[in-house]
mmCIF file of C-alpha atoms and ligand atoms in Angstrom:
data_model
loop_
_atom_site.group_PDB
_atom_site.id
_atom_site.type_symbol
_atom_site.label_atom_id
_atom_site.label_comp_id
_atom_site.label_asym_id
_atom_site.label_seq_id
_atom_site.Cartn_x
_atom_site.Cartn_y
_atom_site.Cartn_z
ATOM 1 C CA MET A 1 -24.958 -72.175 163.096
ATOM 2 C CA THR A 2 -26.323 -70.352 160.346
ATOM 3 C CA GLY A 3 -24.613 -69.739 156.801
ATOM 4 C CA SER A 4 -24.789 -66.609 154.835
ATOM 5 C CA ARG A 5 -27.681 -64.136 154.156
ATOM 6 C CA ILE A 6 -29.431 -62.945 151.363
ATOM 7 C CA VAL A 7 -29.868 -59.668 150.986
ATOM 8 C CA GLY A 8 -30.974 -58.727 147.793
ATOM 9 C CA SER A 9 -32.162 -60.289 144.320
ATOM 10 C CA GLY A 10 -32.807 -59.349 140.789
ATOM 11 C CA SER A 11 -33.782 -60.700 137.398
ATOM 12 C CA ALA A 12 -33.647 -60.351 134.265
ATOM 13 C CA LEU A 13 -35.554 -61.444 131.309
ATOM 14 C CA PRO A 14 -34.887 -60.351 127.456
ATOM 15 C CA GLU A 15 -37.926 -58.533 126.008
ATOM 16 C CA GLN A 16 -38.909 -60.795 123.046
ATOM 17 C CA ILE A 17 -41.597 -63.466 124.104
ATOM 18 C CA VAL A 18 -41.927 -66.741 122.030
ATOM 19 C CA THR A 19 -45.510 -68.285 122.546
ATOM 20 C CA ASN A 20 -46.234 -71.979 122.628
ATOM 21 C CA HIS A 21 -48.475 -71.115 118.887
ATOM 22 C CA ASP A 22 -45.419 -69.471 117.677
ATOM 23 C CA LEU A 23 -43.619 -72.695 117.786
ATOM 24 C CA ALA A 24 -46.739 -74.961 116.738
ATOM 25 C CA ALA A 25 -45.894 -72.512 113.838
ATOM 26 C CA ARG A 26 -42.276 -73.835 113.262
ATOM 27 C CA VAL A 27 -42.504 -77.574 114.517
ATOM 28 C CA ASP A 28 -45.062 -80.168 114.761
ATOM 29 C CA THR A 29 -46.572 -78.951 118.279
ATOM 30 C CA SER A 30 -49.308 -77.926 119.855
ATOM 31 C CA ASP A 31 -50.382 -75.324 122.587
ATOM 32 C CA GLU A 32 -52.406 -78.076 123.938
ATOM 33 C CA TRP A 33 -49.526 -80.390 123.761
ATOM 34 C CA ILE A 34 -47.043 -78.518 125.349
ATOM 35 C CA ILE A 35 -49.293 -76.858 128.387
ATOM 36 C CA GLU A 36 -50.448 -80.226 129.191
ATOM 37 C CA ARG A 37 -47.389 -82.299 129.168
ATOM 38 C CA THR A 38 -45.093 -79.192 131.050
ATOM 39 C CA GLY A 39 -47.593 -76.408 132.339
ATOM 40 C CA ILE A 40 -45.296 -73.967 130.000
ATOM 41 C CA ARG A 41 -47.069 -71.173 127.860
ATOM 42 C CA GLN A 42 -44.269 -68.709 126.688
ATOM 43 C CA ARG A 43 -40.965 -68.172 127.416
ATOM 44 C CA HIS A 44 -38.278 -65.191 126.821
ATOM 45 C CA ILE A 45 -35.776 -65.558 124.190
ATOM 46 C CA ALA A 46 -32.825 -63.615 123.750
ATOM 47 C CA GLY A 47 -32.365 -61.111 120.508
ATOM 48 C CA GLU A 48 -29.812 -60.109 118.596
ATOM 49 C CA GLY A 49 -27.510 -58.042 121.198
ATOM 50 C CA GLU A 50 -28.653 -60.235 123.843
ATOM 51 C CA THR A 51 -26.299 -62.627 125.454
ATOM 52 C CA THR A 52 -25.822 -64.241 129.008
ATOM 53 C CA SER A 53 -23.506 -62.023 130.196
ATOM 54 C CA THR A 54 -25.744 -58.909 129.527
ATOM 55 C CA LEU A 55 -28.835 -60.707 131.086
ATOM 56 C CA ALA A 56 -26.444 -61.624 134.175
ATOM 57 C CA ILE A 57 -25.050 -57.683 134.275
ATOM 58 C CA ALA A 58 -28.762 -56.836 134.411
ATOM 59 C CA ALA A 59 -29.906 -59.055 136.920
ATOM 60 C CA ALA A 60 -26.900 -58.592 139.227
ATOM 61 C CA ARG A 61 -27.346 -54.945 139.254
ATOM 62 C CA ALA A 62 -31.104 -55.445 140.079
ATOM 63 C CA ALA A 63 -30.036 -57.621 142.737
ATOM 64 C CA LEU A 64 -27.072 -54.583 144.325
ATOM 65 C CA ALA A 65 -30.224 -52.175 144.126
ATOM 66 C CA ASP A 66 -32.270 -54.456 145.722
ATOM 67 C CA ALA A 67 -29.778 -54.930 148.546
ATOM 68 C CA GLY A 68 -29.068 -50.893 148.882
ATOM 69 C CA LEU A 69 -24.739 -51.479 147.925
ATOM 70 C CA THR A 70 -22.262 -50.784 145.464
ATOM 71 C CA PRO A 71 -20.276 -52.897 142.862
ATOM 72 C CA ALA A 72 -17.387 -51.975 145.688
ATOM 73 C CA ASP A 73 -19.222 -53.951 148.328
ATOM 74 C CA ILE A 74 -18.703 -57.033 146.503
ATOM 75 C CA ASP A 75 -15.740 -59.592 146.758
ATOM 76 C CA LEU A 76 -16.830 -62.390 145.529
ATOM 77 C CA ILE A 77 -18.863 -63.198 142.064
ATOM 78 C CA VAL A 78 -20.002 -66.917 141.090
ATOM 79 C CA LEU A 79 -21.808 -67.293 138.088
ATOM 80 C CA ALA A 80 -23.758 -70.460 136.601
ATOM 81 C CA THR A 81 -24.307 -71.231 133.375
ATOM 82 C CA ALA A 82 -24.065 -73.504 130.690
ATOM 83 C CA THR A 83 -24.162 -71.318 127.541
ATOM 84 C CA PRO A 84 -21.183 -68.537 128.631
ATOM 85 C CA ASP A 85 -20.523 -65.942 126.364
ATOM 86 C CA ASN A 86 -17.420 -67.504 124.943
ATOM 87 C CA THR A 87 -15.536 -70.878 125.771
ATOM 88 C CA PHE A 88 -13.269 -68.850 128.208
ATOM 89 C CA PRO A 89 -12.763 -66.202 129.612
ATOM 90 C CA ALA A 90 -15.229 -67.326 132.468
ATOM 91 C CA THR A 91 -18.604 -65.024 131.897
ATOM 92 C CA ALA A 92 -18.778 -63.963 135.872
ATOM 93 C CA THR A 93 -15.593 -62.062 134.614
ATOM 94 C CA LYS A 94 -17.306 -59.882 132.160
ATOM 95 C CA VAL A 95 -19.924 -59.054 134.981
ATOM 96 C CA GLN A 96 -16.901 -57.967 137.018
ATOM 97 C CA HIS A 97 -15.588 -55.472 134.994
ATOM 98 C CA ALA A 98 -19.109 -54.194 132.957
ATOM 99 C CA LEU A 99 -20.179 -53.805 137.314
ATOM 100 C CA GLY A 100 -16.955 -52.424 138.147
ATOM 101 C CA CYS A 101 -16.415 -54.695 140.819
ATOM 102 C CA PRO A 102 -12.765 -53.993 142.003
ATOM 103 C CA ASN A 103 -11.925 -56.765 144.352
ATOM 104 C CA GLY A 104 -12.148 -60.534 144.781
ATOM 105 C CA PRO A 105 -12.535 -63.348 142.348
ATOM 106 C CA ALA A 106 -15.179 -63.995 139.486
ATOM 107 C CA PHE A 107 -15.702 -67.487 138.203
ATOM 108 C CA ASP A 108 -18.123 -69.390 136.528
ATOM 109 C CA VAL A 109 -19.877 -73.257 137.830
ATOM 110 C CA GLY A 110 -21.066 -75.485 135.388
ATOM 111 C CA ALA A 111 -23.377 -78.268 136.394
ATOM 112 C CA VAL A 112 -25.999 -77.097 134.048
ATOM 113 C CA CYS A 113 -30.092 -76.989 135.381
ATOM 114 C CA SER A 114 -28.330 -77.297 139.212
ATOM 115 C CA GLY A 115 -25.563 -74.653 138.420
ATOM 116 C CA PHE A 116 -27.618 -71.720 141.334
ATOM 117 C CA LEU A 117 -27.289 -74.438 143.748
ATOM 118 C CA TYR A 118 -23.852 -75.355 143.087
ATOM 119 C CA ALA A 119 -22.831 -71.427 142.886
ATOM 120 C CA LEU A 120 -25.247 -70.784 145.819
ATOM 121 C CA THR A 121 -23.275 -73.935 147.902
ATOM 122 C CA THR A 122 -19.967 -72.647 146.695
ATOM 123 C CA ALA A 123 -20.058 -68.960 147.800
ATOM 124 C CA ASP A 124 -21.497 -70.083 151.335
ATOM 125 C CA SER A 125 -18.870 -71.970 151.748
ATOM 126 C CA LEU A 126 -16.281 -69.118 150.973
ATOM 127 C CA LEU A 127 -18.271 -66.413 153.099
ATOM 128 C CA THR A 128 -18.598 -68.785 155.958
ATOM 129 C CA THR A 129 -14.926 -69.385 156.065
ATOM 130 C CA GLY A 130 -13.847 -65.806 155.764
ATOM 131 C CA ALA A 131 -12.263 -65.721 152.337
ATOM 132 C CA ALA A 132 -15.151 -63.468 151.181
ATOM 133 C CA ARG A 133 -17.676 -60.731 152.793
ATOM 134 C CA ARG A 134 -20.243 -60.348 150.034
ATOM 135 C CA ALA A 135 -21.358 -62.277 146.975
ATOM 136 C CA LEU A 136 -22.879 -61.860 143.433
ATOM 137 C CA VAL A 137 -24.277 -65.189 143.100
ATOM 138 C CA ILE A 138 -25.764 -65.364 139.790
ATOM 139 C CA GLY A 139 -27.828 -68.048 137.473
ATOM 140 C CA ALA A 140 -27.798 -66.958 133.576
ATOM 141 C CA GLU A 141 -28.042 -68.640 130.116
ATOM 142 C CA THR A 142 -28.957 -68.563 126.338
ATOM 143 C CA PHE A 143 -30.340 -71.937 125.978
ATOM 144 C CA SER A 144 -32.424 -70.772 122.940
ATOM 145 C CA ARG A 145 -28.419 -70.815 121.263
ATOM 146 C CA ILE A 146 -27.945 -74.505 121.941
ATOM 147 C CA LEU A 147 -31.408 -75.607 120.871
ATOM 148 C CA ASP A 148 -32.053 -77.750 117.422
ATOM 149 C CA TRP A 149 -35.156 -75.642 116.552
ATOM 150 C CA GLU A 150 -36.034 -78.654 114.338
ATOM 151 C CA ASP A 151 -36.434 -80.876 117.394
ATOM 152 C CA ARG A 152 -39.917 -80.729 118.879
ATOM 153 C CA THR A 153 -39.170 -82.717 121.985
ATOM 154 C CA THR A 154 -36.395 -80.375 122.982
ATOM 155 C CA CYS A 155 -36.677 -76.946 121.800
ATOM 156 C CA VAL A 156 -40.293 -76.202 123.247
ATOM 157 C CA LEU A 157 -39.007 -76.931 126.760
ATOM 158 C CA PHE A 158 -36.644 -73.601 127.564
ATOM 159 C CA GLY A 159 -36.117 -70.183 127.824
ATOM 160 C CA ASP A 160 -33.720 -67.581 128.721
ATOM 161 C CA GLY A 161 -32.739 -65.420 131.476
ATOM 162 C CA ALA A 162 -30.641 -64.540 134.630
ATOM 163 C CA GLY A 163 -31.402 -64.233 138.421
ATOM 164 C CA ALA A 164 -28.842 -63.123 141.093
ATOM 165 C CA VAL A 165 -29.071 -62.586 144.841
ATOM 166 C CA VAL A 166 -26.223 -60.898 146.817
ATOM 167 C CA LEU A 167 -24.907 -63.348 150.014
ATOM 168 C CA GLU A 168 -23.299 -61.812 152.793
ATOM 169 C CA ALA A 169 -21.016 -63.646 155.224
ATOM 170 C CA PRO A 170 -22.385 -64.618 158.776
ATOM 171 C CA ASP A 171 -21.495 -61.582 160.920
ATOM 172 C CA GLN A 172 -18.718 -63.745 163.504
ATOM 173 C CA ALA A 173 -19.439 -60.546 165.881
ATOM 174 C CA ARG A 174 -22.842 -61.113 166.110
ATOM 175 C CA PRO A 175 -24.058 -65.103 165.652
ATOM 176 C CA ALA A 176 -27.369 -65.798 163.915
ATOM 177 C CA GLN A 177 -29.820 -66.404 167.239
ATOM 178 C CA ASN A 178 -31.969 -69.377 166.525
ATOM 179 C CA GLY A 179 -34.463 -68.327 163.805
ATOM 180 C CA GLY A 180 -32.031 -65.607 162.483
ATOM 181 C CA PRO A 181 -31.863 -65.418 158.104
ATOM 182 C CA GLY A 182 -28.837 -67.723 156.855
ATOM 183 C CA VAL A 183 -28.275 -70.877 154.724
ATOM 184 C CA LEU A 184 -29.279 -73.625 157.388
ATOM 185 C CA ALA A 185 -28.256 -76.711 155.029
ATOM 186 C CA SER A 186 -27.172 -77.450 151.804
ATOM 187 C CA ARG A 187 -26.493 -81.005 149.951
ATOM 188 C CA LEU A 188 -25.020 -81.096 145.935
ATOM 189 C CA HIS A 189 -24.681 -84.599 144.170
ATOM 190 C CA ALA A 190 -23.278 -85.905 140.746
ATOM 191 C CA ASP A 191 -24.203 -89.085 139.137
ATOM 192 C CA GLY A 192 -21.599 -89.171 135.903
ATOM 193 C CA ALA A 193 -22.982 -92.334 134.592
ATOM 194 C CA GLN A 194 -26.165 -90.826 133.527
ATOM 195 C CA HIS A 195 -24.381 -88.405 130.753
ATOM 196 C CA ASP A 196 -26.283 -89.561 128.152
ATOM 197 C CA LEU A 197 -29.877 -88.750 129.209
ATOM 198 C CA LEU A 198 -29.084 -85.059 128.844
ATOM 199 C CA TYR A 199 -26.197 -83.550 127.162
ATOM 200 C CA VAL A 200 -24.599 -81.164 124.706
ATOM 201 C CA ASP A 201 -23.468 -82.660 121.334
ATOM 202 C CA GLY A 202 -20.504 -80.879 120.913
ATOM 203 C CA GLY A 203 -18.294 -78.676 122.503
ATOM 204 C CA PRO A 204 -14.364 -77.247 122.029
ATOM 205 C CA SER A 205 -12.154 -80.349 123.235
ATOM 206 C CA SER A 206 -14.421 -82.924 121.485
ATOM 207 C CA THR A 207 -15.919 -81.534 118.116
ATOM 208 C CA GLN A 208 -14.654 -78.101 117.960
ATOM 209 C CA THR A 209 -18.345 -76.759 117.928
ATOM 210 C CA VAL A 210 -20.819 -75.709 120.024
ATOM 211 C CA GLY A 211 -23.522 -78.460 119.903
ATOM 212 C CA HIS A 212 -26.888 -78.631 120.599
ATOM 213 C CA LEU A 213 -29.041 -80.246 123.467
ATOM 214 C CA ARG A 214 -30.001 -83.738 123.632
ATOM 215 C CA MET A 215 -32.572 -85.057 126.236
ATOM 216 C CA LYS A 216 -34.011 -88.230 126.811
ATOM 217 C CA GLY A 217 -36.922 -86.522 128.574
ATOM 218 C CA ARG A 218 -38.909 -89.664 130.208
ATOM 219 C CA GLU A 219 -35.992 -90.954 131.939
ATOM 220 C CA VAL A 220 -34.996 -87.121 132.804
ATOM 221 C CA PHE A 221 -38.186 -86.850 134.093
ATOM 222 C CA ARG A 222 -38.022 -90.403 136.161
ATOM 223 C CA HIS A 223 -34.631 -89.550 138.041
ATOM 224 C CA ALA A 224 -35.773 -85.787 138.352
ATOM 225 C CA VAL A 225 -38.791 -86.917 141.198
ATOM 226 C CA VAL A 226 -36.527 -89.641 142.871
ATOM 227 C CA ASN A 227 -33.031 -87.582 143.472
ATOM 228 C CA LEU A 228 -34.818 -84.331 144.282
ATOM 229 C CA THR A 229 -36.894 -86.236 146.689
ATOM 230 C CA ASN A 230 -34.500 -87.602 148.106
ATOM 231 C CA VAL A 231 -32.193 -85.009 148.268
ATOM 232 C CA LEU A 232 -34.919 -82.431 150.093
ATOM 233 C CA HIS A 233 -35.378 -85.186 152.766
ATOM 234 C CA GLU A 234 -30.961 -85.195 153.284
ATOM 235 C CA VAL A 235 -31.574 -81.176 153.533
ATOM 236 C CA LEU A 236 -34.285 -81.465 156.230
ATOM 237 C CA ASP A 237 -32.684 -83.964 158.143
ATOM 238 C CA ASP A 238 -29.495 -81.606 158.151
ATOM 239 C CA ALA A 239 -31.163 -78.657 159.419
ATOM 240 C CA GLY A 240 -33.181 -80.746 161.675
ATOM 241 C CA VAL A 241 -36.690 -79.694 160.827
ATOM 242 C CA CYS A 242 -39.827 -81.234 159.139
ATOM 243 C CA ALA A 243 -41.524 -80.269 155.644
ATOM 244 C CA ASP A 244 -44.219 -78.681 157.271
ATOM 245 C CA ASP A 245 -41.670 -75.874 158.201
ATOM 246 C CA ILE A 246 -41.145 -74.865 155.026
ATOM 247 C CA ASP A 247 -42.915 -71.549 153.676
ATOM 248 C CA TRP A 248 -41.814 -71.808 150.345
ATOM 249 C CA ILE A 249 -40.349 -74.203 148.053
ATOM 250 C CA VAL A 250 -38.125 -72.458 144.755
ATOM 251 C CA PRO A 251 -37.815 -75.558 142.619
ATOM 252 C CA HIS A 252 -36.292 -75.438 139.084
ATOM 253 C CA GLN A 253 -38.887 -74.971 136.588
ATOM 254 C CA ALA A 254 -38.300 -77.918 134.320
ATOM 255 C CA ASN A 255 -41.762 -78.833 134.165
ATOM 256 C CA LYS A 256 -44.850 -78.569 136.287
ATOM 257 C CA ARG A 257 -45.415 -82.212 136.511
ATOM 258 C CA ILE A 258 -42.503 -82.520 138.523
ATOM 259 C CA LEU A 259 -42.793 -79.698 140.743
ATOM 260 C CA ASP A 260 -46.465 -81.271 141.378
ATOM 261 C CA ALA A 261 -44.976 -84.498 142.099
ATOM 262 C CA THR A 262 -42.101 -83.638 143.791
ATOM 263 C CA ALA A 263 -44.117 -80.996 146.544
ATOM 264 C CA LYS A 264 -46.538 -84.300 146.620
ATOM 265 C CA LYS A 265 -44.123 -86.505 147.545
ATOM 266 C CA LEU A 266 -42.841 -83.938 150.452
ATOM 267 C CA GLY A 267 -46.194 -83.789 151.337
ATOM 268 C CA LEU A 268 -46.524 -79.656 150.693
ATOM 269 C CA PRO A 269 -49.738 -78.223 149.868
ATOM 270 C CA ALA A 270 -49.686 -76.653 145.885
ATOM 271 C CA GLU A 271 -50.008 -73.230 147.129
ATOM 272 C CA LYS A 272 -46.127 -73.373 148.708
ATOM 273 C CA VAL A 273 -45.004 -73.715 145.344
ATOM 274 C CA ILE A 274 -43.341 -70.942 143.093
ATOM 275 C CA VAL A 275 -43.858 -71.698 139.935
ATOM 276 C CA THR A 276 -42.484 -69.472 136.884
ATOM 277 C CA VAL A 277 -42.597 -72.347 134.385
ATOM 278 C CA ASP A 278 -45.593 -71.531 132.813
ATOM 279 C CA MET A 279 -43.843 -67.902 131.859
ATOM 280 C CA HIS A 280 -40.116 -68.904 131.399
ATOM 281 C CA ALA A 281 -40.139 -72.169 130.461
ATOM 282 C CA ASN A 282 -36.918 -73.796 131.629
ATOM 283 C CA THR A 283 -34.180 -71.190 132.034
ATOM 284 C CA SER A 284 -31.713 -73.762 133.561
ATOM 285 C CA ALA A 285 -29.341 -72.425 135.830
ATOM 286 C CA ALA A 286 -31.639 -69.161 135.922
ATOM 287 C CA SER A 287 -34.726 -70.473 136.577
ATOM 288 C CA VAL A 288 -34.351 -70.951 141.010
ATOM 289 C CA PRO A 289 -33.169 -67.083 141.566
ATOM 290 C CA LEU A 290 -35.295 -65.896 138.584
ATOM 291 C CA ALA A 291 -38.177 -67.334 140.390
ATOM 292 C CA PHE A 292 -36.867 -66.668 143.794
ATOM 293 C CA ASP A 293 -36.385 -62.645 142.913
ATOM 294 C CA MET A 294 -40.693 -62.855 141.297
ATOM 295 C CA ALA A 295 -41.944 -64.008 144.155
ATOM 296 C CA ARG A 296 -39.778 -61.972 146.960
ATOM 297 C CA ARG A 297 -40.934 -58.956 144.471
ATOM 298 C CA ASP A 298 -44.616 -59.751 144.698
ATOM 299 C CA GLY A 299 -44.407 -60.158 147.933
ATOM 300 C CA ARG A 300 -45.686 -63.853 148.736
ATOM 301 C CA ILE A 301 -41.715 -64.173 150.164
ATOM 302 C CA LYS A 302 -40.997 -62.139 153.134
ATOM 303 C CA PRO A 303 -37.877 -61.960 156.061
ATOM 304 C CA GLY A 304 -38.509 -64.773 158.605
ATOM 305 C CA ASP A 305 -39.367 -67.549 155.911
ATOM 306 C CA LEU A 306 -37.983 -70.702 155.276
ATOM 307 C CA VAL A 307 -36.987 -71.325 151.895
ATOM 308 C CA MET A 308 -36.275 -74.589 150.260
ATOM 309 C CA PHE A 309 -34.366 -73.989 146.871
ATOM 310 C CA GLU A 310 -33.742 -77.301 144.491
ATOM 311 C CA ALA A 311 -32.780 -78.383 141.435
ATOM 312 C CA MET A 312 -31.581 -81.217 139.179
ATOM 313 C CA GLY A 313 -30.086 -81.101 135.459
ATOM 314 C CA GLY A 314 -27.552 -82.692 132.863
ATOM 315 C CA GLY A 315 -24.717 -84.683 134.287
ATOM 316 C CA PHE A 316 -26.623 -85.545 136.253
ATOM 317 C CA THR A 317 -26.262 -83.123 139.107
ATOM 318 C CA TRP A 318 -28.428 -82.113 141.756
ATOM 319 C CA GLY A 319 -28.991 -80.428 144.997
ATOM 320 C CA ALA A 320 -30.642 -77.918 147.400
ATOM 321 C CA SER A 321 -30.593 -75.689 149.941
ATOM 322 C CA LEU A 322 -32.691 -74.590 152.529
ATOM 323 C CA VAL A 323 -32.650 -70.482 153.754
ATOM 324 C CA ARG A 324 -34.250 -68.555 156.137
ATOM 325 C CA ILE A 325 -35.169 -65.120 154.411
HETATM 326 O O1 UT7 B 401 -33.784 -78.861 133.135
HETATM 327 C C1 UT7 B 401 -33.263 -80.148 133.468
HETATM 328 C C2 UT7 B 401 -34.369 -81.739 133.735
HETATM 329 N N1 UT7 B 401 -35.178 -81.601 132.752
HETATM 330 C C3 UT7 B 401 -36.375 -82.255 133.047
HETATM 331 O O2 UT7 B 401 -36.543 -82.377 133.939
HETATM 332 C C4 UT7 B 401 -37.444 -82.762 131.703
HETATM 333 C C5 UT7 B 401 -38.132 -83.977 132.111
HETATM 334 N N2 UT7 B 401 -38.681 -83.977 131.252
HETATM 335 C C6 UT7 B 401 -40.188 -83.903 130.724
HETATM 336 O O3 UT7 B 401 -40.777 -82.646 131.603
HETATM 337 C C7 UT7 B 401 -40.770 -84.318 129.683
HETATM 338 O O4 UT7 B 401 -40.211 -86.025 129.862
HETATM 339 C C8 UT7 B 401 -41.128 -83.795 128.524
HETATM 340 C C9 UT7 B 401 -41.752 -83.133 128.727
HETATM 341 C C10 UT7 B 401 -39.921 -83.695 127.792
HETATM 342 C C11 UT7 B 401 -41.629 -84.799 127.663
HETATM 343 O O5 UT7 B 401 -43.294 -84.956 127.952
HETATM 344 P P1 UT7 B 401 -43.488 -86.790 128.046
HETATM 345 O O6 UT7 B 401 -44.813 -86.616 129.038
HETATM 346 O O7 UT7 B 401 -42.234 -87.612 129.295
HETATM 347 O O8 UT7 B 401 -43.715 -87.262 126.691
HETATM 348 P P2 UT7 B 401 -42.743 -88.027 125.759
HETATM 349 O O9 UT7 B 401 -41.183 -87.997 126.241
HETATM 350 O O10 UT7 B 401 -42.889 -89.290 126.747
HETATM 351 O O11 UT7 B 401 -43.289 -88.401 124.634
HETATM 352 C C12 UT7 B 401 -44.951 -88.676 124.490
HETATM 353 C C13 UT7 B 401 -45.341 -88.320 123.131
HETATM 354 C C14 UT7 B 401 -44.159 -88.908 122.433
HETATM 355 O O12 UT7 B 401 -44.953 -89.095 120.778
HETATM 356 P P3 UT7 B 401 -45.458 -91.104 120.746
HETATM 357 O O13 UT7 B 401 -43.894 -91.760 120.749
HETATM 358 O O14 UT7 B 401 -46.148 -91.320 122.045
HETATM 359 O O15 UT7 B 401 -46.097 -91.407 119.627
HETATM 360 C C15 UT7 B 401 -43.528 -87.713 121.277
HETATM 361 O O16 UT7 B 401 -43.231 -87.702 120.423
HETATM 362 O O17 UT7 B 401 -45.103 -87.215 122.753
HETATM 363 C C16 UT7 B 401 -44.732 -86.488 121.754
HETATM 364 N N3 UT7 B 401 -43.725 -85.485 121.545
HETATM 365 C C17 UT7 B 401 -44.460 -84.252 121.150
HETATM 366 N N4 UT7 B 401 -45.767 -84.327 121.021
HETATM 367 C C18 UT7 B 401 -46.104 -82.836 120.460
HETATM 368 C C19 UT7 B 401 -43.022 -85.073 122.333
HETATM 369 N N5 UT7 B 401 -42.482 -83.883 122.114
HETATM 370 C C20 UT7 B 401 -43.556 -83.200 121.642
HETATM 371 C C21 UT7 B 401 -43.854 -81.906 121.252
HETATM 372 N N6 UT7 B 401 -45.708 -81.719 120.472
HETATM 373 N N7 UT7 B 401 -43.447 -81.040 121.739
#
């Protein structure tokens, strides 16, 4: 049976754009190196007064407007972030208050770059069991606040932003027809043994500091291609479809070379891959919903399309979801 449906999307980016040339003036790097090794040309960086919650609220408002719904229609908020405004309460509760959503739970999900896949799957499960009727599923990050701006191996890779979708429970009275819209299959994974390859070297319980992102990029790259290829095949098998049936793949935007390698392993042409890493860099949990919203709004992703979402990040965590729009 088909799961919940995406009925709207929205996104938000900070105003300030930082180019590779801007970074080359701060650390020993170059526009050529960054473009060749990652595909990144620029990133948006949060300014004073902009936080994960302000970006999340803007993306959520845009998603509600797109869906033609009001805050009162929402009875579940799941927000994926690794850069919350505060250690607690959950940033999702700030979004709930700012929007004026009167009903239902609001909580954060911490799965770093695969956070949106974890949030989408969690919300879809709650909607499918009837625990809620309509959910806001948000990925929002301000990774600029946890970067070591002296470390050229990481500071050039990330940006800030937010993306959101509105998910609606399957209509029990009118079960989806074959080929109807909704989540077809999802898979999530974690492997805590890889902690040291990608982590933040601080936290309330360990150092009582916020800490900085640390990454062994080459090793993460290697695991990413293998893990993503495997989970994509799992989801295709679960849904009973083949790679050729996919209209669009909306991947986590970490590195253009990972996007290319994963698509190639699936036998998908580059034209089916939504790419925003050049404009946004890696926005962690925000990157998948941001890329999805852009491609919906520019008319590439249309109703009826079969869309594969996928991501991998710190933990490691990774996952994929296949959704008919
Ligand atoms: O979102 C979570 C998942 N994260 C990812 O998926 C990230 C995965 N990893 C990557 O995207 C890539 O591994 C990086 C973009 C991080 C690095 O690319 P790479 O081709 O794997 O480069 P490398 O780490 O092997 O470094 C190659 C060289 C090194 O110099 P030596 O040791 O060969 O002399 C680095 O010191 O490039 C050097 N380097 C840089 N040079 C100029 C590293 N960063 C920079 C830089 N500018 N910013």
